[in-house]
Amino acid sequence: MPSQPSPLVVLDTVEYTPNGMPVLKGISMRSDARRIGIIGRNGSGKTSLARVMAGLVPADRGQVRIAGVDVAKDRKAALRHVGILFQNPDHQIIFPTVEEEISFGLLQLGQTKAEAAVGVVDILSQFNKAHWAPAAIHQLSQGQRQLVCLMSVLAMQPQVIILDEPFAGLDIPTAMHLQSILAELEVTLVVISHDPNVVSGYDQVLWLEGGEVAQDGPPAEVLPIFEARMKQIGDGNDLSHIAG
């Protein structure tokens, strides 16, 4: 019998121990879901997992494969298959103008300057933002800078995009607009969030607790248990004992 194709996203007993501190402890997941949520409290390892999945930092043990590519060992191939959107766009943007920022990733893929210029025009046109090309990044709002980062990633045409708390710091109308854009994307999204409402309509939810998988499954199964646990923790915190 022919072997079954590997899922698009594979985490195989991933461990991450920067400076000897265990942050991720044996994380495993195999998924072809189009919308994957990763939830957990602050300090649960969500952002570290996002960075490991994108290949920005290597796992100390285990392996991450996106579309069959080991993202830590084959960085050039990883760039073609997985992109990441940071929580703060200012941690991602490195160029002064929109067109320079978007073209950078395309040049990293090996495109010529002329090819990259065409790619910049194409992605800006898709979002009706052709007039943004010469705009100075520092003149844009946070929501607009976040959109520039998203367009930069989309221009590279990855199969998977990882988003770390993409709505943090955005006002409600801007967050709603970004959500509507993400909902229409024909790529696999992995969204990191502490808010269960953000991922309630997703296909799969992975709950991290203390760097380990607490639960993995459909949101209808995972989120009620997660929310009950968060309420239990909140009810158990006695803030009156905080020293002034």
PDB file of C-alpha atoms in Angstrom:
ATOM      1  CA  MET A   1       0.000   0.000   0.000  1.00  0.00           C
ATOM      2  CA  PRO A   2       1.267   3.551  -0.740  1.00  0.00           C
ATOM      3  CA  SER A   3       2.347   5.524   2.303  1.00  0.00           C
ATOM      4  CA  GLN A   4       0.000   8.204   3.574  1.00  0.00           C
ATOM      5  CA  PRO A   5       1.129  11.792   2.899  1.00  0.00           C
ATOM      6  CA  SER A   6       2.437  13.642   5.923  1.00  0.00           C
ATOM      7  CA  PRO A   7       0.156  16.316   7.426  1.00  0.00           C
ATOM      8  CA  LEU A   8       0.930  19.939   6.547  1.00  0.00           C
ATOM      9  CA  VAL A   9       1.953  20.798  10.123  1.00  0.00           C
ATOM     10  CA  VAL A  10       3.922  18.290  12.183  1.00  0.00           C
ATOM     11  CA  LEU A  11       5.392  18.893  15.646  1.00  0.00           C
ATOM     12  CA  ASP A  12       7.303  15.862  16.858  1.00  0.00           C
ATOM     13  CA  THR A  13       8.094  15.906  20.619  1.00  0.00           C
ATOM     14  CA  VAL A  14       9.429  19.471  20.427  1.00  0.00           C
ATOM     15  CA  GLU A  15      11.495  20.651  23.375  1.00  0.00           C
ATOM     16  CA  TYR A  16      12.951  24.133  23.790  1.00  0.00           C
ATOM     17  CA  THR A  17      15.252  24.867  26.713  1.00  0.00           C
ATOM     18  CA  PRO A  18      16.953  28.273  26.325  1.00  0.00           C
ATOM     19  CA  ASN A  19      19.751  28.688  28.887  1.00  0.00           C
ATOM     20  CA  GLY A  20      18.772  25.338  30.328  1.00  0.00           C
ATOM     21  CA  MET A  21      15.256  26.483  31.214  1.00  0.00           C
ATOM     22  CA  PRO A  22      12.527  24.117  29.929  1.00  0.00           C
ATOM     23  CA  VAL A  23      10.031  26.289  28.043  1.00  0.00           C
ATOM     24  CA  LEU A  24       8.498  23.704  25.688  1.00  0.00           C
ATOM     25  CA  LYS A  25       8.240  20.128  26.919  1.00  0.00           C
ATOM     26  CA  GLY A  26       7.567  17.424  24.371  1.00  0.00           C
ATOM     27  CA  ILE A  27       5.027  19.270  22.200  1.00  0.00           C
ATOM     28  CA  SER A  28       3.509  17.043  19.497  1.00  0.00           C
ATOM     29  CA  MET A  29       0.819  17.798  16.933  1.00  0.00           C
ATOM     30  CA  ARG A  30      -0.091  16.568  13.457  1.00  0.00           C
ATOM     31  CA  SER A  31      -2.594  18.685  11.563  1.00  0.00           C
ATOM     32  CA  ASP A  32      -4.078  19.512   8.188  1.00  0.00           C
ATOM     33  CA  ALA A  33      -6.569  21.937   9.737  1.00  0.00           C
ATOM     34  CA  ARG A  34      -7.009  25.262   7.943  1.00  0.00           C
ATOM     35  CA  ARG A  35      -7.451  27.260  11.138  1.00  0.00           C
ATOM     36  CA  ILE A  36      -5.442  26.259  14.211  1.00  0.00           C
ATOM     37  CA  GLY A  37      -5.589  28.131  17.502  1.00  0.00           C
ATOM     38  CA  ILE A  38      -2.907  27.923  20.185  1.00  0.00           C
ATOM     39  CA  ILE A  39      -4.144  29.216  23.526  1.00  0.00           C
ATOM     40  CA  GLY A  40      -2.763  29.528  27.027  1.00  0.00           C
ATOM     41  CA  ARG A  41      -1.914  31.914  29.831  1.00  0.00           C
ATOM     42  CA  ASN A  42       1.003  34.331  29.671  1.00  0.00           C
ATOM     43  CA  GLY A  43       4.198  32.368  30.152  1.00  0.00           C
ATOM     44  CA  SER A  44       2.714  29.089  28.908  1.00  0.00           C
ATOM     45  CA  GLY A  45       5.142  28.906  25.970  1.00  0.00           C
ATOM     46  CA  LYS A  46       2.879  30.161  23.174  1.00  0.00           C
ATOM     47  CA  THR A  47       5.262  32.739  21.695  1.00  0.00           C
ATOM     48  CA  SER A  48       8.216  30.378  22.010  1.00  0.00           C
ATOM     49  CA  LEU A  49       6.254  27.722  20.130  1.00  0.00           C
ATOM     50  CA  ALA A  50       5.390  30.248  17.415  1.00  0.00           C
ATOM     51  CA  ARG A  51       9.060  31.111  16.930  1.00  0.00           C
ATOM     52  CA  VAL A  52      10.099  27.460  16.876  1.00  0.00           C
ATOM     53  CA  MET A  53       7.344  26.610  14.368  1.00  0.00           C
ATOM     54  CA  ALA A  54       8.501  29.435  12.090  1.00  0.00           C
ATOM     55  CA  GLY A  55      12.100  28.244  12.302  1.00  0.00           C
ATOM     56  CA  LEU A  56      13.309  31.460  13.920  1.00  0.00           C
ATOM     57  CA  VAL A  57      14.835  29.460  16.772  1.00  0.00           C
ATOM     58  CA  PRO A  58      15.667  25.743  16.625  1.00  0.00           C
ATOM     59  CA  ALA A  59      14.128  23.214  18.954  1.00  0.00           C
ATOM     60  CA  ASP A  60      16.613  21.629  21.344  1.00  0.00           C
ATOM     61  CA  ARG A  61      14.960  18.278  20.771  1.00  0.00           C
ATOM     62  CA  GLY A  62      12.309  17.042  18.380  1.00  0.00           C
ATOM     63  CA  GLN A  63      11.407  18.447  14.999  1.00  0.00           C
ATOM     64  CA  VAL A  64       9.026  20.854  13.281  1.00  0.00           C
ATOM     65  CA  ARG A  65       8.029  20.099   9.694  1.00  0.00           C
ATOM     66  CA  ILE A  66       5.852  22.383   7.596  1.00  0.00           C
ATOM     67  CA  ALA A  67       4.845  20.955   4.219  1.00  0.00           C
ATOM     68  CA  GLY A  68       7.495  18.293   4.760  1.00  0.00           C
ATOM     69  CA  VAL A  69      10.276  20.838   5.359  1.00  0.00           C
ATOM     70  CA  ASP A  70      12.368  20.790   8.532  1.00  0.00           C
ATOM     71  CA  VAL A  71      12.056  24.505   9.290  1.00  0.00           C
ATOM     72  CA  ALA A  72      15.175  24.641  11.472  1.00  0.00           C
ATOM     73  CA  LYS A  73      17.512  22.810   9.098  1.00  0.00           C
ATOM     74  CA  ASP A  74      16.334  24.191   5.739  1.00  0.00           C
ATOM     75  CA  ARG A  75      15.713  27.875   6.320  1.00  0.00           C
ATOM     76  CA  LYS A  76      15.530  28.800   2.626  1.00  0.00           C
ATOM     77  CA  ALA A  77      12.810  26.228   1.969  1.00  0.00           C
ATOM     78  CA  ALA A  78      11.065  27.223   5.193  1.00  0.00           C
ATOM     79  CA  LEU A  79      10.734  30.813   3.940  1.00  0.00           C
ATOM     80  CA  ARG A  80       8.655  29.505   1.040  1.00  0.00           C
ATOM     81  CA  HIS A  81       6.283  27.539   3.234  1.00  0.00           C
ATOM     82  CA  VAL A  82       5.814  29.367   6.532  1.00  0.00           C
ATOM     83  CA  GLY A  83       5.584  33.013   7.539  1.00  0.00           C
ATOM     84  CA  ILE A  84       5.114  34.678  10.914  1.00  0.00           C
ATOM     85  CA  LEU A  85       3.387  37.859  12.027  1.00  0.00           C
ATOM     86  CA  PHE A  86       4.678  39.204  15.336  1.00  0.00           C
ATOM     87  CA  GLN A  87       2.492  40.743  18.016  1.00  0.00           C
ATOM     88  CA  ASN A  88       4.243  44.113  17.660  1.00  0.00           C
ATOM     89  CA  PRO A  89       4.803  45.156  14.026  1.00  0.00           C
ATOM     90  CA  ASP A  90       7.717  47.354  15.114  1.00  0.00           C
ATOM     91  CA  HIS A  91       9.600  44.179  16.053  1.00  0.00           C
ATOM     92  CA  GLN A  92       9.217  42.960  12.470  1.00  0.00           C
ATOM     93  CA  ILE A  93       9.593  46.009  10.243  1.00  0.00           C
ATOM     94  CA  ILE A  94      13.168  46.918   9.315  1.00  0.00           C
ATOM     95  CA  PHE A  95      12.838  49.241   6.311  1.00  0.00           C
ATOM     96  CA  PRO A  96      11.673  52.879   6.126  1.00  0.00           C
ATOM     97  CA  THR A  97       9.071  52.551   3.339  1.00  0.00           C
ATOM     98  CA  VAL A  98       6.260  50.139   2.580  1.00  0.00           C
ATOM     99  CA  GLU A  99       7.636  49.011  -0.791  1.00  0.00           C
ATOM    100  CA  GLU A 100      11.086  48.336   0.668  1.00  0.00           C
ATOM    101  CA  GLU A 101       9.606  46.318   3.513  1.00  0.00           C
ATOM    102  CA  ILE A 102       7.473  44.132   1.248  1.00  0.00           C
ATOM    103  CA  SER A 103      10.202  43.595  -1.339  1.00  0.00           C
ATOM    104  CA  PHE A 104      12.730  42.409   1.245  1.00  0.00           C
ATOM    105  CA  GLY A 105      11.149  38.977   1.684  1.00  0.00           C
ATOM    106  CA  LEU A 106      10.837  38.498  -2.058  1.00  0.00           C
ATOM    107  CA  LEU A 107      14.518  39.279  -2.517  1.00  0.00           C
ATOM    108  CA  GLN A 108      15.277  36.747   0.230  1.00  0.00           C
ATOM    109  CA  LEU A 109      13.500  34.140  -1.880  1.00  0.00           C
ATOM    110  CA  GLY A 110      15.950  34.837  -4.701  1.00  0.00           C
ATOM    111  CA  GLN A 111      13.812  37.107  -6.848  1.00  0.00           C
ATOM    112  CA  THR A 112      15.453  39.859  -8.850  1.00  0.00           C
ATOM    113  CA  LYS A 113      14.714  43.488  -7.965  1.00  0.00           C
ATOM    114  CA  ALA A 114      12.428  43.715 -11.001  1.00  0.00           C
ATOM    115  CA  GLU A 115      10.519  40.574  -9.989  1.00  0.00           C
ATOM    116  CA  ALA A 116      10.224  41.796  -6.421  1.00  0.00           C
ATOM    117  CA  ALA A 117       8.904  45.159  -7.629  1.00  0.00           C
ATOM    118  CA  VAL A 118       6.137  43.353  -9.534  1.00  0.00           C
ATOM    119  CA  GLY A 119       5.328  41.336  -6.423  1.00  0.00           C
ATOM    120  CA  VAL A 120       5.041  44.511  -4.358  1.00  0.00           C
ATOM    121  CA  VAL A 121       2.606  46.039  -6.838  1.00  0.00           C
ATOM    122  CA  ASP A 122       0.556  42.834  -6.954  1.00  0.00           C
ATOM    123  CA  ILE A 123       0.099  42.455  -3.189  1.00  0.00           C
ATOM    124  CA  LEU A 124      -0.632  46.151  -2.637  1.00  0.00           C
ATOM    125  CA  SER A 125      -3.200  46.048  -5.433  1.00  0.00           C
ATOM    126  CA  GLN A 126      -4.909  43.045  -3.869  1.00  0.00           C
ATOM    127  CA  PHE A 127      -5.555  45.150  -0.773  1.00  0.00           C
ATOM    128  CA  ASN A 128      -6.347  48.354  -2.712  1.00  0.00           C
ATOM    129  CA  LYS A 129      -3.273  49.974  -1.173  1.00  0.00           C
ATOM    130  CA  ALA A 130      -1.180  50.737  -4.274  1.00  0.00           C
ATOM    131  CA  HIS A 131      -0.824  54.332  -3.035  1.00  0.00           C
ATOM    132  CA  TRP A 132       0.992  53.037   0.063  1.00  0.00           C
ATOM    133  CA  ALA A 133       4.108  51.962  -1.877  1.00  0.00           C
ATOM    134  CA  PRO A 134       6.244  55.062  -1.185  1.00  0.00           C
ATOM    135  CA  ALA A 135       4.715  55.745   2.240  1.00  0.00           C
ATOM    136  CA  ALA A 136       6.996  56.108   5.233  1.00  0.00           C
ATOM    137  CA  ILE A 137       6.366  53.351   7.782  1.00  0.00           C
ATOM    138  CA  HIS A 138       6.637  55.730  10.742  1.00  0.00           C
ATOM    139  CA  GLN A 139       3.649  57.699   9.450  1.00  0.00           C
ATOM    140  CA  LEU A 140       1.333  54.663   9.570  1.00  0.00           C
ATOM    141  CA  SER A 141      -0.849  53.680  12.517  1.00  0.00           C
ATOM    142  CA  GLN A 142      -0.175  50.437  14.374  1.00  0.00           C
ATOM    143  CA  GLY A 143      -3.020  48.733  12.525  1.00  0.00           C
ATOM    144  CA  GLN A 144      -1.656  49.926   9.183  1.00  0.00           C
ATOM    145  CA  ARG A 145       1.837  48.712  10.094  1.00  0.00           C
ATOM    146  CA  GLN A 146       0.370  45.340  11.042  1.00  0.00           C
ATOM    147  CA  LEU A 147      -1.274  45.191   7.621  1.00  0.00           C
ATOM    148  CA  VAL A 148       2.067  45.983   5.959  1.00  0.00           C
ATOM    149  CA  CYS A 149       3.614  43.064   7.844  1.00  0.00           C
ATOM    150  CA  LEU A 150       0.775  40.785   6.756  1.00  0.00           C
ATOM    151  CA  MET A 151       1.132  41.867   3.122  1.00  0.00           C
ATOM    152  CA  SER A 152       4.885  41.285   3.349  1.00  0.00           C
ATOM    153  CA  VAL A 153       4.263  37.719   4.480  1.00  0.00           C
ATOM    154  CA  LEU A 154       1.487  37.061   1.946  1.00  0.00           C
ATOM    155  CA  ALA A 155       3.646  38.336  -0.926  1.00  0.00           C
ATOM    156  CA  MET A 156       5.963  35.370  -0.274  1.00  0.00           C
ATOM    157  CA  GLN A 157       2.993  33.001  -0.767  1.00  0.00           C
ATOM    158  CA  PRO A 158       3.549  30.680   2.195  1.00  0.00           C
ATOM    159  CA  GLN A 159       1.266  27.729   2.886  1.00  0.00           C
ATOM    160  CA  VAL A 160       1.164  28.466   6.623  1.00  0.00           C
ATOM    161  CA  ILE A 161       1.096  31.800   8.460  1.00  0.00           C
ATOM    162  CA  ILE A 162       1.690  31.961  12.202  1.00  0.00           C
ATOM    163  CA  LEU A 163       0.224  34.991  13.979  1.00  0.00           C
ATOM    164  CA  ASP A 164       1.250  35.828  17.548  1.00  0.00           C
ATOM    165  CA  GLU A 165      -1.558  37.765  19.296  1.00  0.00           C
ATOM    166  CA  PRO A 166      -2.339  39.645  16.047  1.00  0.00           C
ATOM    167  CA  PHE A 167      -5.074  41.814  17.595  1.00  0.00           C
ATOM    168  CA  ALA A 168      -3.158  42.970  20.675  1.00  0.00           C
ATOM    169  CA  GLY A 169      -2.976  46.750  20.915  1.00  0.00           C
ATOM    170  CA  LEU A 170      -5.455  47.357  18.086  1.00  0.00           C
ATOM    171  CA  ASP A 171      -8.653  49.307  18.607  1.00  0.00           C
ATOM    172  CA  ILE A 172     -11.923  47.442  18.035  1.00  0.00           C
ATOM    173  CA  PRO A 173     -12.636  48.634  14.442  1.00  0.00           C
ATOM    174  CA  THR A 174      -9.058  47.908  13.333  1.00  0.00           C
ATOM    175  CA  ALA A 175      -9.090  44.474  14.982  1.00  0.00           C
ATOM    176  CA  MET A 176     -12.416  43.651  13.308  1.00  0.00           C
ATOM    177  CA  HIS A 177     -11.031  44.738   9.927  1.00  0.00           C
ATOM    178  CA  LEU A 178      -7.943  42.578  10.357  1.00  0.00           C
ATOM    179  CA  GLN A 179     -10.115  39.632  11.418  1.00  0.00           C
ATOM    180  CA  SER A 180     -12.204  39.993   8.256  1.00  0.00           C
ATOM    181  CA  ILE A 181      -9.046  40.008   6.122  1.00  0.00           C
ATOM    182  CA  LEU A 182      -7.691  36.901   7.826  1.00  0.00           C
ATOM    183  CA  ALA A 183     -11.003  35.081   7.444  1.00  0.00           C
ATOM    184  CA  GLU A 184     -10.780  35.395   3.658  1.00  0.00           C
ATOM    185  CA  LEU A 185      -7.204  34.139   3.290  1.00  0.00           C
ATOM    186  CA  GLU A 186      -6.741  30.858   1.410  1.00  0.00           C
ATOM    187  CA  VAL A 187      -3.837  29.717   3.575  1.00  0.00           C
ATOM    188  CA  THR A 188      -3.492  27.775   6.803  1.00  0.00           C
ATOM    189  CA  LEU A 189      -3.463  30.092   9.815  1.00  0.00           C
ATOM    190  CA  VAL A 190      -1.971  29.263  13.202  1.00  0.00           C
ATOM    191  CA  VAL A 191      -3.147  31.951  15.620  1.00  0.00           C
ATOM    192  CA  ILE A 192      -1.580  32.378  19.058  1.00  0.00           C
ATOM    193  CA  SER A 193      -3.948  33.922  21.601  1.00  0.00           C
ATOM    194  CA  HIS A 194      -4.853  34.067  25.270  1.00  0.00           C
ATOM    195  CA  ASP A 195      -8.444  34.916  24.291  1.00  0.00           C
ATOM    196  CA  PRO A 196     -10.664  31.876  23.565  1.00  0.00           C
ATOM    197  CA  ASN A 197     -13.120  34.031  21.626  1.00  0.00           C
ATOM    198  CA  VAL A 198     -10.497  34.656  18.925  1.00  0.00           C
ATOM    199  CA  VAL A 199     -10.241  30.947  18.068  1.00  0.00           C
ATOM    200  CA  SER A 200     -13.761  29.752  18.902  1.00  0.00           C
ATOM    201  CA  GLY A 201     -14.656  29.231  15.231  1.00  0.00           C
ATOM    202  CA  TYR A 202     -11.419  27.450  14.318  1.00  0.00           C
ATOM    203  CA  ASP A 203     -10.953  23.834  13.280  1.00  0.00           C
ATOM    204  CA  GLN A 204      -8.481  22.835  15.990  1.00  0.00           C
ATOM    205  CA  VAL A 205      -7.260  24.282  19.280  1.00  0.00           C
ATOM    206  CA  LEU A 206      -4.050  23.388  21.131  1.00  0.00           C
ATOM    207  CA  TRP A 207      -4.009  24.437  24.791  1.00  0.00           C
ATOM    208  CA  LEU A 208      -0.563  24.980  26.300  1.00  0.00           C
ATOM    209  CA  GLU A 209      -0.048  24.980  30.055  1.00  0.00           C
ATOM    210  CA  GLY A 210       3.429  25.267  31.536  1.00  0.00           C
ATOM    211  CA  GLY A 211       5.049  24.453  28.213  1.00  0.00           C
ATOM    212  CA  GLU A 212       3.075  21.228  27.754  1.00  0.00           C
ATOM    213  CA  VAL A 213      -0.041  20.282  25.802  1.00  0.00           C
ATOM    214  CA  ALA A 214      -2.952  20.366  28.238  1.00  0.00           C
ATOM    215  CA  GLN A 215      -5.468  19.479  25.544  1.00  0.00           C
ATOM    216  CA  ASP A 216      -5.722  19.305  21.743  1.00  0.00           C
ATOM    217  CA  GLY A 217      -8.937  19.014  19.757  1.00  0.00           C
ATOM    218  CA  PRO A 218     -11.990  20.836  18.386  1.00  0.00           C
ATOM    219  CA  PRO A 219     -12.712  24.182  20.077  1.00  0.00           C
ATOM    220  CA  ALA A 220     -16.080  22.931  21.317  1.00  0.00           C
ATOM    221  CA  GLU A 221     -14.209  20.363  23.409  1.00  0.00           C
ATOM    222  CA  VAL A 222     -11.122  22.329  24.434  1.00  0.00           C
ATOM    223  CA  LEU A 223     -12.389  25.852  25.114  1.00  0.00           C
ATOM    224  CA  PRO A 224     -15.033  25.132  27.790  1.00  0.00           C
ATOM    225  CA  ILE A 225     -12.426  23.228  29.842  1.00  0.00           C
ATOM    226  CA  PHE A 226      -9.845  25.966  29.262  1.00  0.00           C
ATOM    227  CA  GLU A 227     -12.250  28.720  30.333  1.00  0.00           C
ATOM    228  CA  ALA A 228     -13.330  26.781  33.415  1.00  0.00           C
ATOM    229  CA  ARG A 229      -9.694  26.307  34.381  1.00  0.00           C
ATOM    230  CA  MET A 230      -8.913  30.016  33.866  1.00  0.00           C
ATOM    231  CA  LYS A 231     -11.898  30.939  36.055  1.00  0.00           C
ATOM    232  CA  GLN A 232     -10.706  28.502  38.711  1.00  0.00           C
ATOM    233  CA  ILE A 233      -7.245  30.073  38.685  1.00  0.00           C
ATOM    234  CA  GLY A 234      -8.702  33.593  38.778  1.00  0.00           C
ATOM    235  CA  ASP A 235     -10.994  32.758  41.679  1.00  0.00           C
ATOM    236  CA  GLY A 236      -8.057  31.277  43.568  1.00  0.00           C
ATOM    237  CA  ASN A 237      -5.805  34.345  43.348  1.00  0.00           C
ATOM    238  CA  ASP A 238      -6.062  36.401  46.522  1.00  0.00           C
ATOM    239  CA  LEU A 239      -4.733  39.826  45.515  1.00  0.00           C
ATOM    240  CA  SER A 240      -5.007  41.089  49.092  1.00  0.00           C
ATOM    241  CA  HIS A 241      -1.690  39.367  49.861  1.00  0.00           C
ATOM    242  CA  ILE A 242       0.269  41.504  47.408  1.00  0.00           C
ATOM    243  CA  ALA A 243       2.745  43.651  49.330  1.00  0.00           C
ATOM    244  CA  GLY A 244       2.376  47.369  48.775  1.00  0.00           C
TER     245      GLY A 244
END
